[in-house]
Amino acid sequence: MNDLPKEFDLCVIGTGFQESVIAAAASRVGKSVLHIDQNEFYGGFWSSYNLENFMNHLEVNKAEETDKMCKIRNVNQQWYEFTDEIPEINEWNKEKIIKDSRRFNIDLIPKLNYCNGKLVDLLISSNICRYTEFRAVDKVLTARNGQLDIVPGSRADIFTKKNVSIVEKRLLMKFITQCVEYKADDEKKEETFDFPDDGKFIDLMRQQKLTDNLIHYILYSMCMGNDETTFKEGLDKIRMYLTSIGRYGNTPYLFPMFGCGEIPQCFCRLCAVFGGIYWLGQHVSDVNIIDSDNDEKVVKMKFGDEFITSKKLVCGLDSNLLDINAYPTSHISRAVFITTKPVGGSSVNSELDGGGVVLLYHPIEGSSDGVTMIQLSHFTSCISKGLYLVHLSTPFKKGAQNDLKDFVNTFFREDYSSDDDTKPTVIYSAYFEVPSSIKGHNYVDSQNGPIFYCCGSFAELDYDESIRQSRLLYSKMYPDDDFLPKAPEPEEIIIGDEDETNSSVNLGALADLVIENDKSGDNEGQETVNDDIKAENEHPVDENKDTESTNDIEKA
Amino acid sequence: MATRKKVLLKVIILGDSSVGKTSLMNQYVNKRFSNQYKATIGADFLTKEVVVDDRVVTMQIWDTAGQERFQSLGVAFYRGADCCVLVFDTTAPNTFKNLDSWRDEFLIQASPRNPEHFPFVVLGNKIDLENRSVSTKRAQQWCQSKNDIPYFETSAKEGINVDIAFQTIAKNALAQETEDLDTTSGFPNITLNADNNPRPSNDGCQC
């Protein structure tokens, strides 16, 4: 197939989050990587779609009863039925919205990031952050008895909040200070909290004489917790909240511009910059583990018309090589709505017509889970101006529609009433269930290669568990290699003649590789100078002699 | 007058493999050329400050990182481009023929608000080579048929026309960017970098 090398250190199938992180990390330290996806786009379950593609994708890719593959299931899409009496709502109808399809970026798995969380840290420490931009979440909402309220973010917010009394403000400040200063092994515990790790966080707050008002803000909103949340969980969450706030914005969260589908692509770009080869719309077949010449297990597989071998193979959740029955999987109940008004109406939307990104977490009564709502306006480049994109997520219990119905009935309406300012009418709705991995399950230990399987997403707000699993898998695969060390700045990479190599930055094993004229496709008889990969010097990092023979590396 | 959201111009370079995209960028920014370096390893994006109509703007020129080789450039690459540079090899007719599909691909993926007037610039590269096979006239005709795209014949190797081409690219990108102030929200987009360090944790109680 063209001039594609026949041997790789790593072949990755699927461009979801974890697959892309592994591919980038391996490429970064000099492994030769082939990264493919059966789709013509990046991201798989982690992709963002325009409206028409989103609607089609849900219908085409939903699971059949007999499916063994990981797929979306229980899809139900509906449009508001416009009539002659109500031909449009706030100047929008189905036709106009679909015409604007390309303005949409709809995530199957929407996520927010703590400004001080693992993804932000990883993007910065690896220098992948330069490939994307974010928007700070504009406001965090909470609901009590169906009434929406803005959660105070900054100190100023707290002190201007009318429904928090002076006494409460003092109590809150004291409690927050104690949370930040608390150290588990501190001998002077009496100055902060003396409380068992597995005690309930709500009991601690009551012990500290916090009012119901404050407990609501802290436990149900800042911690996204519930009455069962333990002291340790609650403390970790509140600290993450507090250390994240003010870093980039007035809330602790970030959302990627153009949707979360950008995130895997950032990792893929780094992989490509370090020499990883990308080929979308491809799959492999006839996958076999064989013994290589030097008695290593390698993976041989058919790619196009030819066979390639790879020392390791990594498969994503959506690759057809993974038998879902052998891989513990759960689901996330999801809904995607399009509305013409922000949730909550004018009482919580005084500025910016509802803001750019709004987060609302709402506990489900009698359950340890809650519903997470992320509402996006056009400021995120995920939807047309004047429309709102609403994402609802909760861990699967009985079915997406069932799991979300109380929340939906509280904050949205199916019919249209021009009098109702607070409940937006749902113009388009899609309910579905997207596969996810199970938090706490050990996915890595039992894997011994050379074929490895990636996790899917987790039912978490951010990417922390996904990143933790990626690190675990990577260190299992490459125990001696660094995980995404800082990539050099583009200016530091000098592309020069061979006598200037002293000034160039060592890009892992690829620094000294010189590729001559690789032409893809036929070129009307134009002569291809040389398809082989040549090295000026002996390979500085990779000591495996067999790669030399495969790539026809010559010494200069 | 509205405050500008940025004076950072994103320029992306498209075209078939080995037409000289990386070399052009490298010649323009670093004034270097390497005959040996052809496929894209380590080339990412380069930035250069340019003066356009007495204004200093930062031009960020994005290379394909080799992902064009098997038509696998993701949509993220195209996001927010202010100008698109289409490059072909004047000695390889196929690379010229493919300009159509690269232009279409850009318009689909980037979906600019005003596709008819989005600034493209076409560069016919490698004019230093003997075996030229795409005539100036043919290239100019194509450019004229696509809403008069500016056309330059360049040699990244000899540095011919590279500066003037990129000067035009910067100018057209800036014109595009001033038209497109529609999405500003008062809140600038956030680029993460190491300078935005988290506050020390003992300070975290300020709120």
mmCIF file of N, CA and C in Angstrom, chain A residues 3-4 42 102-103 105 116 120 123-124 129-131 133-136 153 155 158 173 177 180 242 245 247-248 254 257-258 262 265 269 272-273 277-280 352 379 490-491 493-498 500 507 514-515 517-518 520 522-524 526, chain B residues 17-18 22 26 32-34 36-39 41-47 62-65 67 69-70 72-77 79 91 93-94 97 108 111 113 131 182-185 187 189-194 196-199 201 204-207:
data_model
loop_
_atom_site.group_PDB
_atom_site.id
_atom_site.type_symbol
_atom_site.label_atom_id
_atom_site.label_comp_id
_atom_site.label_asym_id
_atom_site.label_seq_id
_atom_site.Cartn_x
_atom_site.Cartn_y
_atom_site.Cartn_z
ATOM 1 N N ASP A 3 3.879 3.667 -0.090
ATOM 2 C CA ASP A 3 5.220 3.488 0.422
ATOM 3 C C ASP A 3 5.193 3.371 1.936
ATOM 4 N N LEU A 4 4.118 2.832 2.451
ATOM 5 C CA LEU A 4 4.003 2.688 3.892
ATOM 6 C C LEU A 4 5.018 1.655 4.379
ATOM 7 N N TYR A 42 -11.579 11.837 13.186
ATOM 8 C CA TYR A 42 -10.896 11.509 14.430
ATOM 9 C C TYR A 42 -11.869 11.393 15.603
ATOM 10 N N ARG A 102 -23.476 23.022 9.942
ATOM 11 C CA ARG A 102 -22.023 23.097 10.055
ATOM 12 C C ARG A 102 -21.557 23.997 11.197
ATOM 13 N N ARG A 103 -22.455 24.766 11.758
ATOM 14 C CA ARG A 103 -22.079 25.611 12.903
ATOM 15 C C ARG A 103 -22.065 24.808 14.202
ATOM 16 N N ASN A 105 -21.011 21.720 16.803
ATOM 17 C CA ASN A 105 -20.052 20.691 17.192
ATOM 18 C C ASN A 105 -20.643 19.978 18.398
ATOM 19 N N ASN A 116 -7.198 23.151 37.349
ATOM 20 C CA ASN A 116 -6.025 22.612 38.037
ATOM 21 C C ASN A 116 -6.035 21.088 37.973
ATOM 22 N N VAL A 120 -5.430 19.539 32.116
ATOM 23 C CA VAL A 120 -4.749 20.825 31.960
ATOM 24 C C VAL A 120 -3.264 20.658 32.275
ATOM 25 N N LEU A 123 -1.639 18.731 29.371
ATOM 26 C CA LEU A 123 -1.517 19.549 28.155
ATOM 27 C C LEU A 123 -0.364 20.542 28.289
ATOM 28 N N ILE A 124 -0.220 21.100 29.480
ATOM 29 C CA ILE A 124 0.856 22.075 29.686
ATOM 30 C C ILE A 124 2.211 21.362 29.767
ATOM 31 N N CYS A 129 -0.724 21.836 24.735
ATOM 32 C CA CYS A 129 -1.701 22.915 24.945
ATOM 33 C C CYS A 129 -1.734 23.914 23.795
ATOM 34 N N ARG A 130 -0.642 23.993 23.007
ATOM 35 C CA ARG A 130 -0.613 25.002 21.947
ATOM 36 C C ARG A 130 -1.539 24.661 20.785
ATOM 37 N N TYR A 131 -2.092 23.459 20.784
ATOM 38 C CA TYR A 131 -2.944 23.055 19.666
ATOM 39 C C TYR A 131 -4.416 23.367 19.863
ATOM 40 N N GLU A 133 -7.672 25.801 22.109
ATOM 41 C CA GLU A 133 -8.055 26.898 22.994
ATOM 42 C C GLU A 133 -9.273 26.488 23.801
ATOM 43 N N PHE A 134 -9.433 27.149 24.925
ATOM 44 C CA PHE A 134 -10.538 26.816 25.807
ATOM 45 C C PHE A 134 -11.378 28.040 26.105
ATOM 46 N N ARG A 135 -12.515 27.778 26.677
ATOM 47 C CA ARG A 135 -13.316 28.848 27.244
ATOM 48 C C ARG A 135 -13.626 28.471 28.684
ATOM 49 N N ALA A 136 -13.484 29.437 29.575
ATOM 50 C CA ALA A 136 -13.823 29.181 30.966
ATOM 51 C C ALA A 136 -15.335 29.053 31.083
ATOM 52 N N GLY A 153 -18.788 32.015 42.971
ATOM 53 C CA GLY A 153 -17.463 31.526 42.632
ATOM 54 C C GLY A 153 -16.397 32.260 43.407
ATOM 55 N N ARG A 155 -14.659 35.308 45.897
ATOM 56 C CA ARG A 155 -14.934 35.917 47.182
ATOM 57 C C ARG A 155 -15.950 37.052 47.025
ATOM 58 N N ILE A 158 -19.425 35.758 46.807
ATOM 59 C CA ILE A 158 -19.991 35.338 48.085
ATOM 60 C C ILE A 158 -20.483 36.548 48.867
ATOM 61 N N MET A 173 -16.267 30.946 54.879
ATOM 62 C CA MET A 173 -14.850 31.274 54.722
ATOM 63 C C MET A 173 -13.995 30.417 55.641
ATOM 64 N N THR A 177 -11.288 27.644 54.325
ATOM 65 C CA THR A 177 -9.892 27.780 54.740
ATOM 66 C C THR A 177 -9.405 26.485 55.375
ATOM 67 N N VAL A 180 -8.738 23.732 52.843
ATOM 68 C CA VAL A 180 -7.495 23.906 52.100
ATOM 69 C C VAL A 180 -6.297 23.566 52.973
ATOM 70 N N LEU A 242 -11.382 24.639 44.696
ATOM 71 C CA LEU A 242 -10.798 25.891 45.190
ATOM 72 C C LEU A 242 -9.470 26.224 44.515
ATOM 73 N N ILE A 245 -10.266 27.489 40.837
ATOM 74 C CA ILE A 245 -11.005 28.724 40.628
ATOM 75 C C ILE A 245 -10.025 29.903 40.534
ATOM 76 N N ARG A 247 -7.936 30.506 38.290
ATOM 77 C CA ARG A 247 -6.726 30.280 37.502
ATOM 78 C C ARG A 247 -6.904 30.821 36.082
ATOM 79 N N TYR A 248 -8.056 30.530 35.515
ATOM 80 C CA TYR A 248 -8.330 31.053 34.173
ATOM 81 C C TYR A 248 -9.611 31.870 34.113
ATOM 82 N N LEU A 254 -13.015 24.500 32.521
ATOM 83 C CA LEU A 254 -12.772 24.912 31.143
ATOM 84 C C LEU A 254 -13.499 23.985 30.182
ATOM 85 N N MET A 257 -12.834 25.024 23.008
ATOM 86 C CA MET A 257 -13.494 25.670 21.878
ATOM 87 C C MET A 257 -13.703 24.616 20.786
ATOM 88 N N PHE A 258 -14.823 24.649 20.115
ATOM 89 C CA PHE A 258 -15.206 23.710 19.057
ATOM 90 C C PHE A 258 -15.528 22.314 19.594
ATOM 91 N N GLU A 262 -11.880 18.071 19.864
ATOM 92 C CA GLU A 262 -10.565 18.649 19.577
ATOM 93 C C GLU A 262 -9.461 17.957 20.384
ATOM 94 N N GLN A 265 -7.547 14.988 18.951
ATOM 95 C CA GLN A 265 -6.802 15.445 17.771
ATOM 96 C C GLN A 265 -5.525 16.193 18.138
ATOM 97 N N ARG A 269 -1.951 15.176 16.745
ATOM 98 C CA ARG A 269 -1.034 16.085 16.045
ATOM 99 C C ARG A 269 0.375 15.952 16.619
ATOM 100 N N ALA A 272 1.919 12.989 15.204
ATOM 101 C CA ALA A 272 2.306 13.200 13.802
ATOM 102 C C ALA A 272 3.556 14.067 13.694
ATOM 103 N N VAL A 273 3.626 15.097 14.527
ATOM 104 C CA VAL A 273 4.798 15.975 14.502
ATOM 105 C C VAL A 273 6.066 15.166 14.787
ATOM 106 N N ILE A 277 2.399 8.088 11.705
ATOM 107 C CA ILE A 277 1.703 8.086 10.420
ATOM 108 C C ILE A 277 0.205 7.927 10.662
ATOM 109 N N TYR A 278 -0.580 8.790 10.024
ATOM 110 C CA TYR A 278 -2.037 8.767 10.205
ATOM 111 C C TYR A 278 -2.738 8.339 8.932
ATOM 112 N N TRP A 279 -3.722 7.464 9.125
ATOM 113 C CA TRP A 279 -4.505 7.018 7.980
ATOM 114 C C TRP A 279 -5.930 6.728 8.451
ATOM 115 N N LEU A 280 -6.820 7.659 8.143
ATOM 116 C CA LEU A 280 -8.217 7.484 8.548
ATOM 117 C C LEU A 280 -8.950 6.613 7.536
ATOM 118 N N LEU A 352 -24.980 38.474 28.924
ATOM 119 C CA LEU A 352 -24.503 37.635 27.828
ATOM 120 C C LEU A 352 -25.522 36.627 27.306
ATOM 121 N N PHE A 379 -20.678 31.129 21.769
ATOM 122 C CA PHE A 379 -19.334 31.567 22.145
ATOM 123 C C PHE A 379 -18.330 30.413 22.190
ATOM 124 N N PRO A 490 8.200 25.066 18.712
ATOM 125 C CA PRO A 490 8.466 24.962 17.270
ATOM 126 C C PRO A 490 9.738 25.704 16.868
ATOM 127 N N GLU A 491 9.996 26.827 17.524
ATOM 128 C CA GLU A 491 11.171 27.627 17.150
ATOM 129 C C GLU A 491 12.461 26.892 17.478
ATOM 130 N N ILE A 493 13.016 23.819 16.971
ATOM 131 C CA ILE A 493 13.278 22.763 16.014
ATOM 132 C C ILE A 493 13.862 23.401 14.770
ATOM 133 N N ILE A 494 15.114 23.177 14.553
ATOM 134 C CA ILE A 494 15.770 23.772 13.402
ATOM 135 C C ILE A 494 15.824 22.731 12.296
ATOM 136 N N ILE A 495 15.216 23.085 11.197
ATOM 137 C CA ILE A 495 15.272 22.183 10.061
ATOM 138 C C ILE A 495 16.398 22.680 9.173
ATOM 139 N N GLY A 496 17.518 22.050 9.258
ATOM 140 C CA GLY A 496 18.659 22.601 8.547
ATOM 141 C C GLY A 496 19.461 21.539 7.839
ATOM 142 N N ASP A 497 20.630 21.957 7.329
ATOM 143 C CA ASP A 497 21.508 21.015 6.649
ATOM 144 C C ASP A 497 22.262 20.195 7.678
ATOM 145 N N GLU A 498 22.902 19.150 7.150
ATOM 146 C CA GLU A 498 23.503 18.209 8.090
ATOM 147 C C GLU A 498 24.628 18.819 8.912
ATOM 148 N N GLU A 500 24.559 21.424 10.320
ATOM 149 C CA GLU A 500 23.990 22.246 11.386
ATOM 150 C C GLU A 500 23.274 21.416 12.441
ATOM 151 N N LEU A 507 14.936 15.204 18.787
ATOM 152 C CA LEU A 507 13.533 14.809 18.881
ATOM 153 C C LEU A 507 13.451 13.307 19.042
ATOM 154 N N VAL A 514 16.301 11.454 8.161
ATOM 155 C CA VAL A 514 16.018 12.309 7.022
ATOM 156 C C VAL A 514 15.204 11.487 6.039
ATOM 157 N N ILE A 515 14.086 12.000 5.706
ATOM 158 C CA ILE A 515 13.262 11.262 4.758
ATOM 159 C C ILE A 515 13.356 11.931 3.408
ATOM 160 N N ASN A 517 11.910 12.659 -0.070
ATOM 161 C CA ASN A 517 10.867 12.644 -1.078
ATOM 162 C C ASN A 517 9.888 11.498 -1.021
ATOM 163 N N ASP A 518 9.055 11.477 -0.022
ATOM 164 C CA ASP A 518 8.058 10.415 -0.048
ATOM 165 C C ASP A 518 6.852 10.903 -0.813
ATOM 166 N N SER A 520 3.168 10.344 -2.238
ATOM 167 C CA SER A 520 2.000 9.485 -2.105
ATOM 168 C C SER A 520 1.260 9.471 -3.436
ATOM 169 N N ASP A 522 0.579 7.955 -7.447
ATOM 170 C CA ASP A 522 1.419 8.025 -8.633
ATOM 171 C C ASP A 522 1.550 9.463 -9.065
ATOM 172 N N ASN A 523 2.591 9.755 -9.729
ATOM 173 C CA ASN A 523 2.884 11.146 -10.004
ATOM 174 C C ASN A 523 3.134 11.395 -11.477
ATOM 175 N N GLU A 524 2.354 10.742 -12.299
ATOM 176 C CA GLU A 524 2.462 10.930 -13.746
ATOM 177 C C GLU A 524 3.890 10.788 -14.229
ATOM 178 N N GLN A 526 6.556 11.136 -12.789
ATOM 179 C CA GLN A 526 7.608 11.871 -12.105
ATOM 180 C C GLN A 526 8.465 10.888 -11.331
ATOM 181 N N SER B 17 1.837 15.905 -0.524
ATOM 182 C CA SER B 17 3.120 15.632 0.106
ATOM 183 C C SER B 17 4.253 16.029 -0.827
ATOM 184 N N SER B 18 5.295 16.557 -0.241
ATOM 185 C CA SER B 18 6.563 16.891 -0.911
ATOM 186 C C SER B 18 6.460 17.962 -1.998
ATOM 187 N N THR B 22 6.730 22.579 3.991
ATOM 188 C CA THR B 22 7.605 22.824 5.138
ATOM 189 C C THR B 22 8.781 23.707 4.739
ATOM 190 N N ASN B 26 9.827 27.238 6.284
ATOM 191 C CA ASN B 26 11.141 27.307 6.890
ATOM 192 C C ASN B 26 12.001 28.391 6.237
ATOM 193 N N ARG B 32 16.149 29.355 5.867
ATOM 194 C CA ARG B 32 16.949 28.153 5.681
ATOM 195 C C ARG B 32 16.294 27.261 4.654
ATOM 196 N N PHE B 33 17.110 26.469 4.027
ATOM 197 C CA PHE B 33 16.565 25.454 3.142
ATOM 198 C C PHE B 33 17.417 24.204 3.251
ATOM 199 N N SER B 34 16.771 23.062 3.297
ATOM 200 C CA SER B 34 17.508 21.814 3.294
ATOM 201 C C SER B 34 16.985 20.944 2.170
ATOM 202 N N GLN B 36 17.603 17.948 1.805
ATOM 203 C CA GLN B 36 17.378 16.574 2.237
ATOM 204 C C GLN B 36 16.073 16.421 2.998
ATOM 205 N N TYR B 37 15.633 17.486 3.571
ATOM 206 C CA TYR B 37 14.465 17.374 4.417
ATOM 207 C C TYR B 37 13.208 17.505 3.582
ATOM 208 N N LYS B 38 12.475 16.445 3.456
ATOM 209 C CA LYS B 38 11.295 16.534 2.611
ATOM 210 C C LYS B 38 10.007 16.195 3.356
ATOM 211 N N ALA B 39 9.918 15.009 3.882
ATOM 212 C CA ALA B 39 8.689 14.710 4.627
ATOM 213 C C ALA B 39 8.760 15.395 5.981
ATOM 214 N N ILE B 41 8.841 15.908 9.598
ATOM 215 C CA ILE B 41 9.047 15.393 10.943
ATOM 216 C C ILE B 41 9.487 16.556 11.801
ATOM 217 N N GLY B 42 8.810 16.756 12.874
ATOM 218 C CA GLY B 42 9.211 17.819 13.772
ATOM 219 C C GLY B 42 8.701 19.185 13.344
ATOM 220 N N ALA B 43 8.229 19.309 12.093
ATOM 221 C CA ALA B 43 7.695 20.599 11.676
ATOM 222 C C ALA B 43 6.294 20.740 12.243
ATOM 223 N N ASP B 44 6.026 21.836 12.889
ATOM 224 C CA ASP B 44 4.769 21.965 13.606
ATOM 225 C C ASP B 44 4.114 23.262 13.136
ATOM 226 N N PHE B 45 4.406 24.332 13.812
ATOM 227 C CA PHE B 45 4.023 25.631 13.267
ATOM 228 C C PHE B 45 5.109 26.619 13.639
ATOM 229 N N LEU B 46 5.248 27.648 12.849
ATOM 230 C CA LEU B 46 6.249 28.672 13.123
ATOM 231 C C LEU B 46 5.540 30.019 13.201
ATOM 232 N N THR B 47 6.077 30.889 14.016
ATOM 233 C CA THR B 47 5.471 32.213 14.127
ATOM 234 C C THR B 47 6.457 33.276 13.659
ATOM 235 N N TRP B 62 0.934 27.196 10.082
ATOM 236 C CA TRP B 62 0.771 25.797 10.512
ATOM 237 C C TRP B 62 1.089 24.828 9.383
ATOM 238 N N ASP B 63 1.995 23.930 9.693
ATOM 239 C CA ASP B 63 2.333 22.857 8.776
ATOM 240 C C ASP B 63 1.381 21.672 8.996
ATOM 241 N N THR B 64 1.317 20.800 8.008
ATOM 242 C CA THR B 64 0.389 19.670 8.101
ATOM 243 C C THR B 64 0.889 18.542 8.988
ATOM 244 N N ALA B 65 2.142 18.605 9.416
ATOM 245 C CA ALA B 65 2.748 17.559 10.249
ATOM 246 C C ALA B 65 2.678 16.190 9.573
ATOM 247 N N GLN B 67 0.228 14.801 8.176
ATOM 248 C CA GLN B 67 -1.080 14.139 8.229
ATOM 249 C C GLN B 67 -1.839 14.230 6.907
ATOM 250 N N ARG B 69 -0.565 13.181 4.198
ATOM 251 C CA ARG B 69 -0.016 12.140 3.339
ATOM 252 C C ARG B 69 -1.086 11.127 2.928
ATOM 253 N N PHE B 70 -1.900 10.718 3.872
ATOM 254 C CA PHE B 70 -2.991 9.792 3.543
ATOM 255 C C PHE B 70 -4.341 10.456 3.804
ATOM 256 N N SER B 72 -5.468 12.527 5.963
ATOM 257 C CA SER B 72 -5.951 12.334 7.329
ATOM 258 C C SER B 72 -5.758 13.562 8.205
ATOM 259 N N LEU B 73 -5.892 14.737 7.593
ATOM 260 C CA LEU B 73 -5.864 15.960 8.402
ATOM 261 C C LEU B 73 -7.194 16.068 9.128
ATOM 262 N N GLY B 74 -7.148 16.204 10.416
ATOM 263 C CA GLY B 74 -8.390 16.312 11.181
ATOM 264 C C GLY B 74 -8.952 17.716 11.109
ATOM 265 N N VAL B 75 -10.209 17.837 11.475
ATOM 266 C CA VAL B 75 -10.878 19.135 11.385
ATOM 267 C C VAL B 75 -10.220 20.160 12.304
ATOM 268 N N ALA B 76 -9.608 19.704 13.387
ATOM 269 C CA ALA B 76 -8.964 20.623 14.330
ATOM 270 C C ALA B 76 -7.880 21.456 13.658
ATOM 271 N N PHE B 77 -7.222 20.863 12.672
ATOM 272 C CA PHE B 77 -6.154 21.572 11.964
ATOM 273 C C PHE B 77 -6.682 22.829 11.277
ATOM 274 N N ARG B 79 -9.301 24.698 12.105
ATOM 275 C CA ARG B 79 -10.061 25.634 12.945
ATOM 276 C C ARG B 79 -9.464 27.035 12.961
ATOM 277 N N THR B 91 6.704 21.205 -11.084
ATOM 278 C CA THR B 91 7.244 20.118 -11.902
ATOM 279 C C THR B 91 6.388 18.855 -11.798
ATOM 280 N N PRO B 93 2.498 17.777 -12.284
ATOM 281 C CA PRO B 93 1.136 18.195 -12.663
ATOM 282 C C PRO B 93 0.054 17.692 -11.711
ATOM 283 N N ASN B 94 0.241 16.504 -11.175
ATOM 284 C CA ASN B 94 -0.766 15.968 -10.255
ATOM 285 C C ASN B 94 -0.984 16.863 -9.045
ATOM 286 N N LYS B 97 -3.245 19.543 -10.136
ATOM 287 C CA LYS B 97 -4.636 19.084 -10.291
ATOM 288 C C LYS B 97 -5.329 18.946 -8.940
ATOM 289 N N ILE B 108 -14.910 22.743 3.191
ATOM 290 C CA ILE B 108 -15.791 21.844 3.935
ATOM 291 C C ILE B 108 -15.388 21.789 5.404
ATOM 292 N N SER B 111 -15.250 25.322 7.106
ATOM 293 C CA SER B 111 -16.536 26.011 6.904
ATOM 294 C C SER B 111 -16.505 27.482 7.309
ATOM 295 N N ARG B 113 -17.296 31.440 7.336
ATOM 296 C CA ARG B 113 -18.603 32.088 7.226
ATOM 297 C C ARG B 113 -18.876 32.594 5.830
ATOM 298 N N ASN B 131 12.777 20.758 -14.878
ATOM 299 C CA ASN B 131 11.705 20.003 -15.532
ATOM 300 C C ASN B 131 10.306 20.535 -15.233
ATOM 301 N N ASP B 182 -17.384 38.833 14.644
ATOM 302 C CA ASP B 182 -18.726 38.463 15.053
ATOM 303 C C ASP B 182 -18.783 37.633 16.332
ATOM 304 N N THR B 183 -17.814 36.754 16.527
ATOM 305 C CA THR B 183 -17.920 35.797 17.623
ATOM 306 C C THR B 183 -17.280 36.272 18.918
ATOM 307 N N THR B 184 -16.783 37.499 18.958
ATOM 308 C CA THR B 184 -16.182 37.945 20.211
ATOM 309 C C THR B 184 -17.227 38.060 21.296
ATOM 310 N N SER B 185 -16.829 37.764 22.483
ATOM 311 C CA SER B 185 -17.791 37.705 23.568
ATOM 312 C C SER B 185 -17.366 38.571 24.729
ATOM 313 N N PHE B 187 -14.968 37.851 26.447
ATOM 314 C CA PHE B 187 -14.041 36.952 27.101
ATOM 315 C C PHE B 187 -13.122 36.344 26.054
ATOM 316 N N ASN B 189 -10.616 33.767 24.263
ATOM 317 C CA ASN B 189 -10.372 32.339 24.404
ATOM 318 C C ASN B 189 -9.097 32.133 25.212
ATOM 319 N N ILE B 190 -9.050 31.017 25.882
ATOM 320 C CA ILE B 190 -7.934 30.766 26.778
ATOM 321 C C ILE B 190 -6.957 29.786 26.147
ATOM 322 N N THR B 191 -5.720 30.213 26.038
ATOM 323 C CA THR B 191 -4.681 29.286 25.638
ATOM 324 C C THR B 191 -3.922 28.914 26.896
ATOM 325 N N LEU B 192 -3.799 27.623 27.132
ATOM 326 C CA LEU B 192 -3.100 27.192 28.336
ATOM 327 C C LEU B 192 -1.608 27.350 28.118
ATOM 328 N N ASN B 193 -0.918 27.803 29.111
ATOM 329 C CA ASN B 193 0.534 27.732 29.071
ATOM 330 C C ASN B 193 1.083 27.737 30.481
ATOM 331 N N ALA B 194 2.360 27.410 30.556
ATOM 332 C CA ALA B 194 2.970 27.203 31.865
ATOM 333 C C ALA B 194 2.971 28.485 32.701
ATOM 334 N N ASN B 196 0.495 30.395 33.283
ATOM 335 C CA ASN B 196 -0.712 30.482 34.103
ATOM 336 C C ASN B 196 -0.628 29.489 35.249
ATOM 337 N N ASN B 197 0.354 29.660 36.085
ATOM 338 C CA ASN B 197 0.505 28.699 37.165
ATOM 339 C C ASN B 197 -0.655 28.776 38.132
ATOM 340 N N PRO B 198 -1.006 27.641 38.695
ATOM 341 C CA PRO B 198 -2.045 27.699 39.714
ATOM 342 C C PRO B 198 -1.527 28.475 40.915
ATOM 343 N N ARG B 199 -2.448 29.063 41.596
ATOM 344 C CA ARG B 199 -2.026 29.786 42.784
ATOM 345 C C ARG B 199 -1.507 28.780 43.793
ATOM 346 N N SER B 201 -1.293 26.621 46.954
ATOM 347 C CA SER B 201 -2.515 26.080 47.562
ATOM 348 C C SER B 201 -2.893 26.833 48.841
ATOM 349 N N GLY B 204 -5.388 29.346 48.257
ATOM 350 C CA GLY B 204 -6.596 28.912 47.577
ATOM 351 C C GLY B 204 -7.877 29.290 48.287
ATOM 352 N N CYS B 205 -7.738 29.875 49.466
ATOM 353 C CA CYS B 205 -8.938 30.166 50.236
ATOM 354 C C CYS B 205 -9.446 31.567 49.981
ATOM 355 N N GLN B 206 -8.905 32.190 48.956
ATOM 356 C CA GLN B 206 -9.268 33.585 48.731
ATOM 357 C C GLN B 206 -10.733 33.805 48.374
ATOM 358 N N CYS B 207 -11.339 32.799 47.877
ATOM 359 C CA CYS B 207 -12.683 33.037 47.392
ATOM 360 C C CYS B 207 -13.688 33.185 48.515
#
